[in-house]
Coordinates of C-alpha atoms in Angstrom, one line a residue:
Chain A
M1 CA 0.0 0.0 0.0
G2 CA 1.1 3.6 -0.4
I3 CA 1.5 5.8 -3.4
S4 CA 4.5 5.8 -5.6
L5 CA 5.2 9.1 -7.4
D6 CA 6.7 9.3 -10.8
W7 CA 7.6 12.9 -11.9
S8 CA 9.0 11.8 -15.3
V9 CA 5.4 11.4 -16.4
F10 CA 5.4 15.0 -17.7
L11 CA 8.1 14.1 -20.2
Q12 CA 6.1 11.3 -21.6
E13 CA 4.2 11.6 -24.9
L14 CA 0.4 11.3 -25.1
P15 CA -1.0 8.1 -26.5
E16 CA -1.8 9.7 -29.9
G17 CA 1.9 10.8 -30.0
G18 CA 3.7 14.0 -30.9
V19 CA 2.6 16.0 -27.8
F20 CA 4.1 15.7 -24.3
Y21 CA 2.1 15.9 -21.1
W22 CA 3.8 19.2 -20.0
E23 CA 2.7 20.7 -23.3
M24 CA -0.8 19.5 -22.7
L25 CA -0.9 21.3 -19.4
L26 CA 0.6 24.4 -21.0
S27 CA -2.1 24.4 -23.7
G28 CA -4.6 24.4 -20.8
L29 CA -2.8 27.3 -19.1
W30 CA -3.2 29.6 -22.2
W31 CA -7.0 29.0 -22.1
T32 CA -7.0 29.7 -18.4
L33 CA -5.1 33.0 -18.9
G34 CA -7.2 34.0 -21.9
V35 CA -10.5 33.5 -20.0
A36 CA -9.1 35.2 -16.9
A37 CA -7.9 38.2 -18.8
C38 CA -11.0 38.7 -21.0
S39 CA -13.4 38.2 -18.1
W40 CA -11.4 40.6 -15.9
L41 CA -11.9 43.3 -18.5
I42 CA -15.7 42.6 -18.6
A43 CA -15.8 42.5 -14.8
M44 CA -13.9 45.8 -14.3
L45 CA -16.0 47.6 -17.0
F46 CA -19.4 46.4 -15.7
G47 CA -18.4 46.4 -12.1
S48 CA -17.2 50.0 -12.3
V49 CA -20.3 51.2 -14.1
V50 CA -22.8 49.3 -11.9
G51 CA -20.9 50.2 -8.7
T52 CA -20.9 53.9 -9.6
L53 CA -24.6 53.9 -10.5
R54 CA -25.4 52.5 -7.1
T55 CA -24.1 55.6 -5.5
I56 CA -25.9 58.3 -7.6
D57 CA -28.9 60.2 -6.5
N58 CA -31.6 58.3 -8.5
R59 CA -33.5 55.6 -6.7
F60 CA -34.6 53.8 -9.9
V61 CA -31.0 53.5 -11.2
V62 CA -29.8 52.4 -7.7
F63 CA -32.5 49.7 -7.7
L64 CA -31.3 48.4 -11.1
G65 CA -27.7 48.3 -9.8
N66 CA -28.8 46.4 -6.7
A67 CA -30.8 44.0 -8.8
W68 CA -27.7 43.4 -11.0
V69 CA -25.5 42.6 -8.0
E70 CA -28.0 40.4 -6.3
L71 CA -28.8 38.4 -9.4
F72 CA -25.2 37.5 -10.2
R73 CA -24.0 37.2 -6.6
N74 CA -26.8 34.9 -5.4
V75 CA -26.8 32.2 -8.1
P76 CA -24.0 29.6 -7.7
L77 CA -21.2 30.0 -10.3
L78 CA -21.5 26.4 -11.4
V79 CA -25.2 26.9 -12.2
Q80 CA -24.5 30.2 -14.0
M81 CA -21.9 28.4 -16.2
F82 CA -24.5 25.7 -17.1
L83 CA -27.1 28.3 -17.9
W84 CA -24.9 30.4 -20.2
Y85 CA -23.7 27.4 -22.1
F86 CA -26.6 25.0 -22.2
V87 CA -29.7 27.0 -21.6
V88 CA -29.3 30.6 -23.0
P89 CA -28.6 29.5 -26.6
E90 CA -31.8 27.4 -26.6
F91 CA -33.9 30.6 -26.2
I92 CA -32.0 32.6 -28.9
P93 CA -32.3 30.8 -32.2
P94 CA -29.6 32.8 -34.1
L95 CA -27.2 32.2 -31.2
K96 CA -28.0 28.5 -31.2
A97 CA -27.3 28.4 -34.9
W98 CA -23.9 30.0 -34.4
V99 CA -23.1 27.8 -31.5
V100 CA -23.8 24.6 -33.5
A101 CA -21.8 25.8 -36.5
A102 CA -18.9 27.4 -34.7
D103 CA -15.8 25.7 -33.3
P104 CA -16.9 24.2 -29.9
A105 CA -14.0 25.9 -28.2
H106 CA -15.1 29.3 -29.3
A107 CA -18.6 28.8 -28.0
Q108 CA -17.2 27.5 -24.7
F109 CA -14.7 30.4 -24.4
L110 CA -17.5 33.0 -25.0
S111 CA -19.9 31.4 -22.5
A112 CA -17.1 31.0 -19.9
T113 CA -15.9 34.6 -20.3
L114 CA -19.3 36.1 -20.2
C115 CA -20.3 34.0 -17.2
L116 CA -17.2 34.8 -15.2
G117 CA -17.0 38.4 -16.2
L118 CA -20.6 39.2 -15.2
F119 CA -20.3 37.1 -12.0
T120 CA -17.2 39.0 -11.0
S121 CA -18.7 42.3 -12.1
A122 CA -21.3 42.0 -9.4
R123 CA -18.6 41.6 -6.7
I124 CA -16.5 44.4 -8.1
A125 CA -19.6 46.6 -8.2
E126 CA -20.1 46.0 -4.5
Q127 CA -16.5 47.1 -3.8
V128 CA -16.6 50.2 -6.0
R129 CA -19.8 51.2 -4.2
A130 CA -18.1 50.6 -0.9
G131 CA -15.0 52.6 -2.0
I132 CA -17.1 55.6 -3.1
Q133 CA -19.2 55.5 0.1
S134 CA -16.2 55.4 2.3
L135 CA -15.1 58.8 1.1
P136 CA -15.9 61.7 3.4
R137 CA -19.2 63.4 2.4
G138 CA -17.3 66.7 2.1
Q139 CA -15.6 65.6 -1.1
R140 CA -18.9 65.2 -2.9
Y141 CA -20.2 68.6 -1.5
A142 CA -16.9 70.3 -2.4
A143 CA -17.2 69.0 -6.0
Q144 CA -20.7 70.2 -6.3
A145 CA -19.8 73.5 -4.7
I146 CA -17.2 74.3 -7.4
G147 CA -19.8 73.6 -10.1
L148 CA -18.8 70.1 -11.4
T149 CA -21.4 68.1 -13.2
T150 CA -22.2 64.6 -11.8
A151 CA -20.0 63.0 -14.4
Q152 CA -17.1 65.4 -13.7
M153 CA -17.5 64.8 -9.9
Y154 CA -17.1 61.1 -10.3
R155 CA -14.4 61.3 -13.0
F156 CA -12.2 63.9 -11.2
V157 CA -13.0 63.7 -7.5
L158 CA -14.7 60.5 -6.3
L159 CA -13.5 57.6 -8.5
P160 CA -9.7 58.4 -8.4
M161 CA -9.8 58.2 -4.6
A162 CA -12.3 55.2 -4.5
Y163 CA -10.2 53.1 -6.8
R164 CA -7.1 53.6 -4.7
I165 CA -9.0 52.5 -1.6
I166 CA -10.3 49.3 -3.1
I167 CA -7.1 48.0 -4.6
P168 CA -6.6 45.4 -1.9
P169 CA -10.0 43.8 -2.3
L170 CA -9.7 44.1 -6.0
T171 CA -6.5 42.0 -5.7
S172 CA -8.4 39.2 -4.0
E173 CA -11.1 39.5 -6.6
T174 CA -8.6 39.1 -9.4
M175 CA -7.0 36.1 -7.7
N176 CA -10.5 34.6 -7.2
L177 CA -11.3 35.2 -10.8
I178 CA -8.2 33.3 -12.0
K179 CA -9.0 30.4 -9.8
N180 CA -12.7 30.4 -10.8
T181 CA -11.8 29.9 -14.4
S182 CA -11.4 26.2 -13.5
I183 CA -15.3 26.0 -13.3
A184 CA -15.2 26.3 -17.1
L185 CA -14.2 22.7 -17.2
T186 CA -17.8 21.8 -16.5
I187 CA -18.8 23.1 -20.0
G188 CA -15.8 21.3 -21.5
L189 CA -13.4 24.2 -22.0
A190 CA -10.0 22.6 -22.1
E191 CA -8.4 24.9 -19.5
L192 CA -5.7 24.0 -17.0
T193 CA -7.9 22.0 -14.6
F194 CA -9.5 20.2 -17.5
R195 CA -6.2 19.2 -18.9
T196 CA -4.9 18.2 -15.5
R197 CA -7.8 15.8 -15.0
E198 CA -7.4 14.5 -18.6
M199 CA -3.7 13.9 -17.9
G200 CA -4.7 12.0 -14.7
E201 CA -7.1 9.9 -16.7
Y202 CA -4.6 9.0 -19.4
T203 CA -1.7 8.2 -17.0
F204 CA -3.5 7.5 -13.7
R205 CA -1.0 9.8 -12.2
F206 CA -3.4 12.2 -10.5
F207 CA -1.2 13.3 -7.7
E208 CA 1.6 14.4 -10.0
A209 CA -0.8 16.1 -12.4
F210 CA -2.6 18.0 -9.7
T211 CA 0.6 19.0 -7.9
A212 CA 1.8 20.6 -11.1
A213 CA -1.6 22.4 -11.6
T214 CA -1.5 23.6 -8.0
L215 CA 2.0 25.1 -8.5
I216 CA 0.9 26.8 -11.7
Y217 CA -2.2 28.3 -10.1
I218 CA -0.1 29.6 -7.2
A219 CA 2.4 31.1 -9.6
I220 CA -0.4 32.9 -11.6
A221 CA -2.2 34.1 -8.5
M222 CA 1.0 35.3 -6.9
T223 CA 2.0 37.2 -10.1
A224 CA -1.4 38.9 -10.1
N225 CA -0.9 39.7 -6.5
R226 CA 2.5 41.3 -7.0
V227 CA 1.3 43.3 -10.1
M228 CA -1.6 44.7 -8.0
A229 CA 0.8 45.5 -5.2
L230 CA 3.0 47.4 -7.6
I231 CA 0.0 49.4 -8.9
E232 CA -1.0 50.1 -5.4
R233 CA 2.5 51.6 -4.6
R234 CA 2.7 53.5 -7.8
T235 CA -0.7 55.2 -7.5
A236 CA -0.5 55.9 -3.8
V237 CA -1.2 59.5 -2.8
P238 CA 1.3 60.5 -0.1
G239 CA -0.5 61.2 3.2
Y240 CA -3.7 59.5 2.1
I241 CA -4.9 56.2 3.6
A242 CA -4.5 54.0 0.5
G243 CA -1.0 52.7 0.1
A244 CA 0.5 55.3 2.3
K245 CA 3.8 54.0 3.7
Chain F
M1 CA -15.2 -3.5 16.6
W2 CA -14.2 -6.2 19.2
T3 CA -17.6 -6.3 20.7
T4 CA -19.6 -7.9 17.9
S5 CA -18.0 -11.3 17.5
S6 CA -17.6 -13.8 20.3
A7 CA -14.1 -14.8 19.3
V8 CA -11.6 -12.8 17.4
W9 CA -8.2 -13.8 16.1
L10 CA -5.5 -11.2 16.4
Y11 CA -2.4 -11.5 14.4
V12 CA 0.5 -9.3 15.6
G13 CA 2.8 -8.0 12.9
E14 CA 5.0 -10.6 11.4
S15 CA 5.8 -12.4 14.6
P16 CA 4.5 -16.0 15.0
L17 CA 2.8 -15.1 18.2
W18 CA -0.9 -15.8 17.9
L19 CA -3.2 -14.6 20.6
V20 CA -6.7 -15.4 21.2
R21 CA -8.9 -12.9 22.9
K22 CA -12.2 -14.4 23.9
F23 CA -15.1 -12.2 24.6
A24 CA -17.8 -13.8 26.6
K25 CA -21.4 -12.6 26.3
T26 CA -20.7 -10.3 29.2
N27 CA -18.0 -8.7 27.0
R28 CA -15.5 -9.2 29.8
E29 CA -11.9 -8.9 28.7
M30 CA -9.6 -11.7 29.6
P31 CA -6.1 -11.1 30.7
L32 CA -3.7 -11.3 27.8
K33 CA -1.4 -13.8 29.5
R34 CA -4.1 -15.9 30.9
S35 CA -2.4 -19.3 30.6
I36 CA -0.2 -21.2 28.4
T37 CA -3.0 -23.6 27.6
T38 CA -5.2 -20.9 26.1
T39 CA -2.3 -19.9 23.9
L40 CA -1.6 -23.5 22.9
A41 CA -5.3 -24.1 22.2
A42 CA -5.3 -21.0 20.1
A43 CA -2.3 -22.1 18.2
F44 CA -3.8 -25.5 17.7
A45 CA -7.1 -24.0 16.4
L46 CA -5.1 -22.0 14.0
L47 CA -3.2 -24.8 12.6
S48 CA -6.2 -27.0 12.2
A49 CA -8.1 -24.5 10.2
P50 CA -6.9 -24.7 6.6
V51 CA -7.3 -21.0 5.9
F52 CA -4.9 -20.2 8.7
A53 CA -2.4 -22.8 7.6
Q54 CA -0.4 -19.9 6.1
A55 CA -0.1 -16.5 7.5
L56 CA -2.6 -14.0 6.0
T57 CA -1.1 -11.2 4.0
G58 CA -2.2 -8.1 2.2
T59 CA -5.8 -7.2 2.1
L60 CA -7.1 -10.2 3.9
A61 CA -4.8 -9.5 6.9
K62 CA -5.9 -5.9 6.8
I63 CA -9.6 -6.8 6.8
R64 CA -9.1 -9.2 9.7
D65 CA -7.0 -6.7 11.7
T66 CA -9.5 -3.9 11.3
G67 CA -12.7 -6.0 11.3
T68 CA -13.9 -4.0 8.3
I69 CA -13.9 -4.4 4.5
T70 CA -14.4 -1.2 2.6
I71 CA -16.1 -1.3 -0.8
G72 CA -15.6 1.5 -3.2
H73 CA -18.8 2.2 -5.3
R74 CA -19.8 4.7 -7.9
E75 CA -22.8 7.0 -7.6
A76 CA -24.1 7.1 -11.2
S77 CA -22.7 4.1 -13.1
I78 CA -26.1 2.7 -14.0
P79 CA -26.7 -0.3 -13.8
F80 CA -23.3 -1.3 -12.4
S81 CA -22.9 0.7 -9.3
Y82 CA -25.1 3.7 -8.4
L83 CA -27.3 5.2 -5.7
D84 CA -31.0 4.3 -5.9
D85 CA -33.9 6.4 -4.8
K86 CA -33.1 5.5 -1.2
Q87 CA -29.5 6.6 -1.6
Q88 CA -28.3 3.0 -1.3
A89 CA -25.5 1.8 -3.4
V90 CA -26.9 -0.9 -5.7
G91 CA -26.2 -2.5 -9.0
Y92 CA -24.8 -5.5 -10.9
A93 CA -21.2 -4.9 -9.7
M94 CA -22.5 -4.4 -6.1
D95 CA -24.3 -7.7 -6.2
I96 CA -21.1 -9.4 -7.4
C97 CA -19.1 -7.7 -4.7
A98 CA -21.6 -8.9 -2.1
K99 CA -20.7 -12.4 -3.1
V100 CA -17.0 -11.6 -2.6
V101 CA -17.8 -10.1 0.9
D102 CA -19.6 -13.4 1.8
A103 CA -16.6 -15.4 0.7
V104 CA -14.3 -13.1 2.8
K105 CA -16.6 -13.6 5.8
A106 CA -16.4 -17.4 5.4
E107 CA -12.7 -17.4 4.8
L108 CA -11.9 -15.3 7.9
K109 CA -14.7 -16.9 9.9
M110 CA -15.9 -13.4 10.7
P111 CA -19.7 -13.6 10.1
N112 CA -20.2 -10.1 11.6
L113 CA -17.5 -8.5 9.5
K114 CA -18.3 -4.8 9.1
V115 CA -18.9 -3.7 5.4
A116 CA -18.1 0.0 4.9
L117 CA -19.1 1.8 1.7
Q118 CA -17.1 4.6 0.2
P119 CA -18.2 6.5 -2.9
V120 CA -15.5 6.9 -5.5
T121 CA -15.1 8.8 -8.8
S122 CA -13.3 7.8 -11.9
A123 CA -10.6 10.2 -10.9
N124 CA -9.9 9.1 -7.3
R125 CA -10.7 5.3 -7.5
I126 CA -7.1 4.3 -8.1
P127 CA -5.4 6.5 -5.5
L128 CA -8.0 5.5 -2.9
L129 CA -7.4 1.8 -3.6
Q130 CA -3.6 2.2 -3.4
S131 CA -3.8 4.2 -0.2
G132 CA -5.9 1.5 1.4
S133 CA -9.0 3.7 1.8
I134 CA -10.9 1.1 -0.1
D135 CA -10.2 -2.6 -0.4
L136 CA -12.3 -3.5 -3.5
E137 CA -13.7 -1.2 -6.2
C138 CA -17.0 -2.3 -7.6
G139 CA -18.1 0.0 -10.4
S140 CA -17.6 0.3 -14.2
T141 CA -13.8 0.2 -14.4
T142 CA -12.1 -0.9 -17.6
N143 CA -9.4 -3.5 -17.2
S144 CA -6.5 -2.2 -19.2
V145 CA -2.9 -3.2 -19.5
D146 CA -1.9 0.3 -18.5
R147 CA -3.9 0.2 -15.3
Q148 CA -2.6 -3.2 -14.5
K149 CA 0.7 -1.6 -13.8
Q150 CA -0.9 0.1 -10.8
V151 CA -3.8 -2.2 -9.7
A152 CA -5.1 -5.7 -10.2
F153 CA -8.4 -6.8 -11.6
G154 CA -10.9 -9.7 -11.0
P155 CA -12.4 -11.8 -13.8
T156 CA -14.2 -9.8 -16.5
Y157 CA -17.9 -9.5 -15.6
F158 CA -19.0 -7.2 -18.4
V159 CA -17.8 -6.4 -21.9
I160 CA -18.6 -3.1 -23.5
N161 CA -18.2 -1.6 -27.0
V162 CA -17.2 2.0 -27.4
T163 CA -19.6 3.3 -30.1
A164 CA -21.9 6.2 -30.8
A165 CA -25.5 7.1 -30.2
V166 CA -27.2 9.3 -32.8
K167 CA -30.7 10.5 -33.5
K168 CA -32.9 7.9 -35.3
N169 CA -33.3 10.0 -38.4
S170 CA -29.5 10.9 -38.6
P171 CA -27.6 10.0 -41.8
I172 CA -24.8 8.7 -39.7
K173 CA -24.7 4.9 -40.2
T174 CA -21.0 4.0 -39.5
L175 CA -18.2 5.5 -37.4
A176 CA -16.6 6.8 -40.7
D177 CA -19.8 8.9 -41.2
L178 CA -18.7 11.0 -38.2
N179 CA -16.2 12.8 -40.4
G180 CA -16.7 16.5 -40.3
R181 CA -19.3 16.3 -37.6
T182 CA -19.4 17.7 -34.0
I183 CA -19.7 15.0 -31.4
S184 CA -19.9 14.9 -27.6
T185 CA -18.1 12.6 -25.2
T186 CA -17.5 12.6 -21.5
A187 CA -14.3 14.1 -20.1
G188 CA -12.1 11.6 -18.3
T189 CA -13.2 8.4 -20.0
T190 CA -11.3 6.0 -22.1
A191 CA -13.4 7.0 -25.1
V192 CA -11.5 10.3 -25.4
P193 CA -8.0 8.9 -26.3
L194 CA -9.6 6.2 -28.3
L195 CA -11.5 8.7 -30.4
K196 CA -8.4 10.8 -31.0
K197 CA -6.5 7.7 -32.1
Y198 CA -9.3 6.7 -34.4
E199 CA -9.3 10.2 -35.9
K200 CA -5.6 9.8 -36.7
T201 CA -5.7 6.3 -38.1
G202 CA -9.1 6.5 -39.8
G203 CA -8.2 9.8 -41.4
I204 CA -11.4 11.5 -40.2
D205 CA -11.8 14.8 -38.5
V206 CA -14.4 15.5 -35.8
K207 CA -14.9 18.3 -33.4
E208 CA -15.4 17.1 -29.8
I209 CA -17.4 18.8 -27.0
Y210 CA -16.7 17.3 -23.6
G211 CA -19.6 16.9 -21.1
K212 CA -18.6 16.7 -17.5
D213 CA -20.8 13.7 -17.0
H214 CA -22.8 11.3 -19.3
S215 CA -26.1 13.1 -18.8
E216 CA -24.5 16.4 -19.9
S217 CA -23.0 14.8 -23.0
F218 CA -26.3 13.2 -23.8
L219 CA -28.1 16.6 -23.3
L220 CA -25.9 18.0 -26.1
L221 CA -27.2 15.3 -28.4
V222 CA -30.8 15.8 -27.3
D223 CA -30.6 19.5 -28.0
D224 CA -29.0 18.9 -31.5
R225 CA -25.8 20.7 -30.4
V226 CA -23.9 17.7 -31.6
Q227 CA -24.7 14.9 -34.1
A228 CA -23.4 12.0 -32.0
F229 CA -22.4 11.0 -28.5
V230 CA -19.4 8.6 -28.4
M231 CA -19.3 6.4 -25.3
D232 CA -19.6 2.8 -24.0
D233 CA -22.7 1.2 -25.5
V234 CA -24.2 0.1 -22.2
L235 CA -23.9 3.7 -20.8
L236 CA -25.5 5.0 -24.0
A237 CA -28.3 2.5 -23.5
G238 CA -28.7 3.7 -19.9
Q239 CA -29.0 7.3 -21.1
I240 CA -31.5 6.5 -23.9
A241 CA -33.6 4.4 -21.6
N242 CA -34.0 7.4 -19.2
A243 CA -34.6 9.9 -22.0
R244 CA -38.0 11.5 -22.6
N245 CA -38.4 9.8 -26.0
P246 CA -36.2 6.7 -26.0
G247 CA -37.4 5.9 -29.5
E248 CA -35.7 9.0 -30.9
F249 CA -32.2 7.5 -30.6
R250 CA -30.2 4.6 -31.9
I251 CA -26.8 3.1 -31.2
L252 CA -24.4 2.4 -34.1
E253 CA -23.5 -1.3 -34.6
E254 CA -19.8 -0.6 -35.2
S255 CA -17.4 -0.6 -32.3
L256 CA -14.3 1.5 -31.8
R257 CA -13.0 -1.0 -29.3
T258 CA -14.2 -3.8 -26.9
E259 CA -13.3 -3.2 -23.3
P260 CA -13.6 -5.6 -20.3
Y261 CA -15.1 -4.3 -17.0
S262 CA -14.0 -5.8 -13.7
V263 CA -13.6 -5.3 -10.0
M264 CA -10.4 -3.6 -9.0
L265 CA -8.1 -4.6 -6.1
R266 CA -4.5 -3.9 -5.0
R267 CA -1.6 -5.4 -6.9
E268 CA 0.7 -8.1 -5.5
D269 CA -2.0 -9.4 -3.1
P270 CA -2.1 -13.1 -4.1
Q271 CA -4.4 -14.3 -1.3
F272 CA -7.2 -11.7 -1.9
K273 CA -6.8 -12.0 -5.6
A274 CA -7.2 -15.8 -5.5
L275 CA -10.4 -15.4 -3.3
V276 CA -11.9 -12.8 -5.7
D277 CA -11.1 -14.9 -8.8
R278 CA -12.5 -18.1 -7.1
T279 CA -15.7 -16.3 -6.1
I280 CA -16.5 -14.5 -9.3
G281 CA -15.3 -17.3 -11.4
G282 CA -17.5 -19.6 -9.4
L283 CA -20.5 -17.4 -10.2
M284 CA -19.8 -17.8 -13.9
K285 CA -19.2 -21.5 -13.8
S286 CA -22.4 -22.1 -11.8
G287 CA -24.5 -19.9 -14.1
E288 CA -25.5 -17.8 -11.1
I289 CA -24.1 -14.7 -12.9
E290 CA -26.9 -15.1 -15.6
K291 CA -29.5 -14.4 -12.9
L292 CA -27.6 -11.3 -11.7
Y293 CA -27.3 -10.2 -15.3
A294 CA -31.0 -10.7 -16.0
K295 CA -31.8 -8.8 -12.8
W296 CA -29.9 -5.6 -13.9
F297 CA -29.9 -5.6 -17.7
M298 CA -33.1 -7.4 -18.7
S299 CA -35.6 -6.2 -16.0
P300 CA -36.9 -2.9 -14.7
I301 CA -34.3 -1.4 -12.3
P302 CA -34.5 1.4 -9.7
P303 CA -34.8 4.3 -9.4
R304 CA -37.2 4.8 -12.4
K305 CA -38.1 1.2 -13.1
V306 CA -36.6 1.4 -16.6
N307 CA -35.6 -1.7 -18.4
L308 CA -32.3 -1.4 -20.3
N309 CA -33.1 -4.5 -22.5
F310 CA -29.4 -5.2 -23.0
P311 CA -28.9 -8.9 -23.8
V312 CA -25.6 -10.7 -23.1
S313 CA -23.2 -10.0 -26.0
P314 CA -21.2 -12.8 -27.7
A315 CA -18.0 -11.4 -26.2
L316 CA -19.5 -11.4 -22.7
R317 CA -20.8 -14.9 -23.2
E318 CA -17.2 -15.9 -24.0
A319 CA -15.9 -14.2 -20.8
F320 CA -18.5 -16.0 -18.7
K321 CA -17.4 -19.4 -20.2
N322 CA -13.7 -18.7 -19.6
P323 CA -13.3 -16.4 -16.6
N324 CA -10.2 -14.3 -17.1
D325 CA -8.6 -11.0 -16.1
R326 CA -7.0 -10.1 -19.4
G327 CA -6.8 -6.3 -19.8
V328 CA -7.3 -4.4 -23.0
Q329 CA -4.2 -2.8 -24.6

């Protein structure tokens, strides 16, 4: 009894030949990074807009923002992934026609990116709102007093400060997003975890495959963490709470 | 665990010291060094029983020492090993394993042996077996030469064909007709490398979509997202039998490969392996396996009282006639 480990498995070729197992994991890594990067852009865009709208002086718009956040935050990510890939196309015939005709990987990539982007946008919206509301009321009054429009007030006064405050929670959100891309394996997207499991099934070396995947995920998440820390230092306003040293 | 049986044999490590600890109905523990006669009597009893003529090793020794045999079962491998509507692990493989458990009880003279059940997945079944978390895996595991480097198998109790399910009105008649189509298959199954190999050698080109389980792969076929679902024929029959319109689908006659299914046990464990081979081989020789087969493949089964209508194939008939544990390449 006991498990024997064999790390040379990564240097073996796949049964169909021509490709090594480390290359297989790497091909999954590119999909992971691609989904993470694209959905991060969607998440930041929608998260910023929705988060900002939730702080303006219009109850209807605030309600819509709240509804957005609650919708995407309260449905399990696994279920959302299933809905985007399997259910949504069934209700939109042109989309279904495209999904059937297109390369399966493209349809999976689109579903996964939209799903993760919108899910994360709800979380980022909550942080943007919190960031804006944590600013002293005086800033808003001062902006209004010097005659800025609402858009100018957010653009030049509130948001530049709010973003600096929320860099630490945004870092966690970015790291979460990277790790959440693994949920895309449930719709068959051949990302890193998918490839890891596949490698396990081919070689029956699950421990080796998952150890490698763990190290890769740690490396990506740590890189994201360091990049965000750098941004935090570079954008710090001396004397102000965020990033002040 | 010492309280259930009236007498328990305890084997200490590799030493030849055999102790008998007798538990009376009052469950009163006797002093270990009670008397030399008790020890001698125990030694005599051991020698006289043929099963104990040689020291137990491997899984049988582990089962005796722990008083428990742990069976690994699947949760959705219909009809081999799955959870029914009462969340009980049932199935063809579970019935076969029950016979093995009976044989272990008889062999160890432990009628009250505790049987623990542990759900396993296709991903963790081999590590759990190797680590000793389970003693016997009873599911739908393909016996392959590759896997035999890590685990051992009992006699083949089922033979499947890897093939494709299509809609009844589909123009696809053979596997070669899959060329240029989009098909679904389930991630983590032997069908995946097989299909890739067939693509290379057969000179065909298909686009694959991977479902995370068989029902999701089948859903893709139901929704016309793919033109075929490539999988083991019996699993396809299980999905079709549970579909809303079973008449809407058909299974291709051609086969990508024939694969034997079997129970999985640890390697280099000759005593347990012999017991498993003897028990399951015995079921086949006596014809009892036919009754088990009919119960799970030719009659309505839980949870939805669906009948798979999957008669014994010629290849399986052959395996029943000559029990063997040959793996597929």
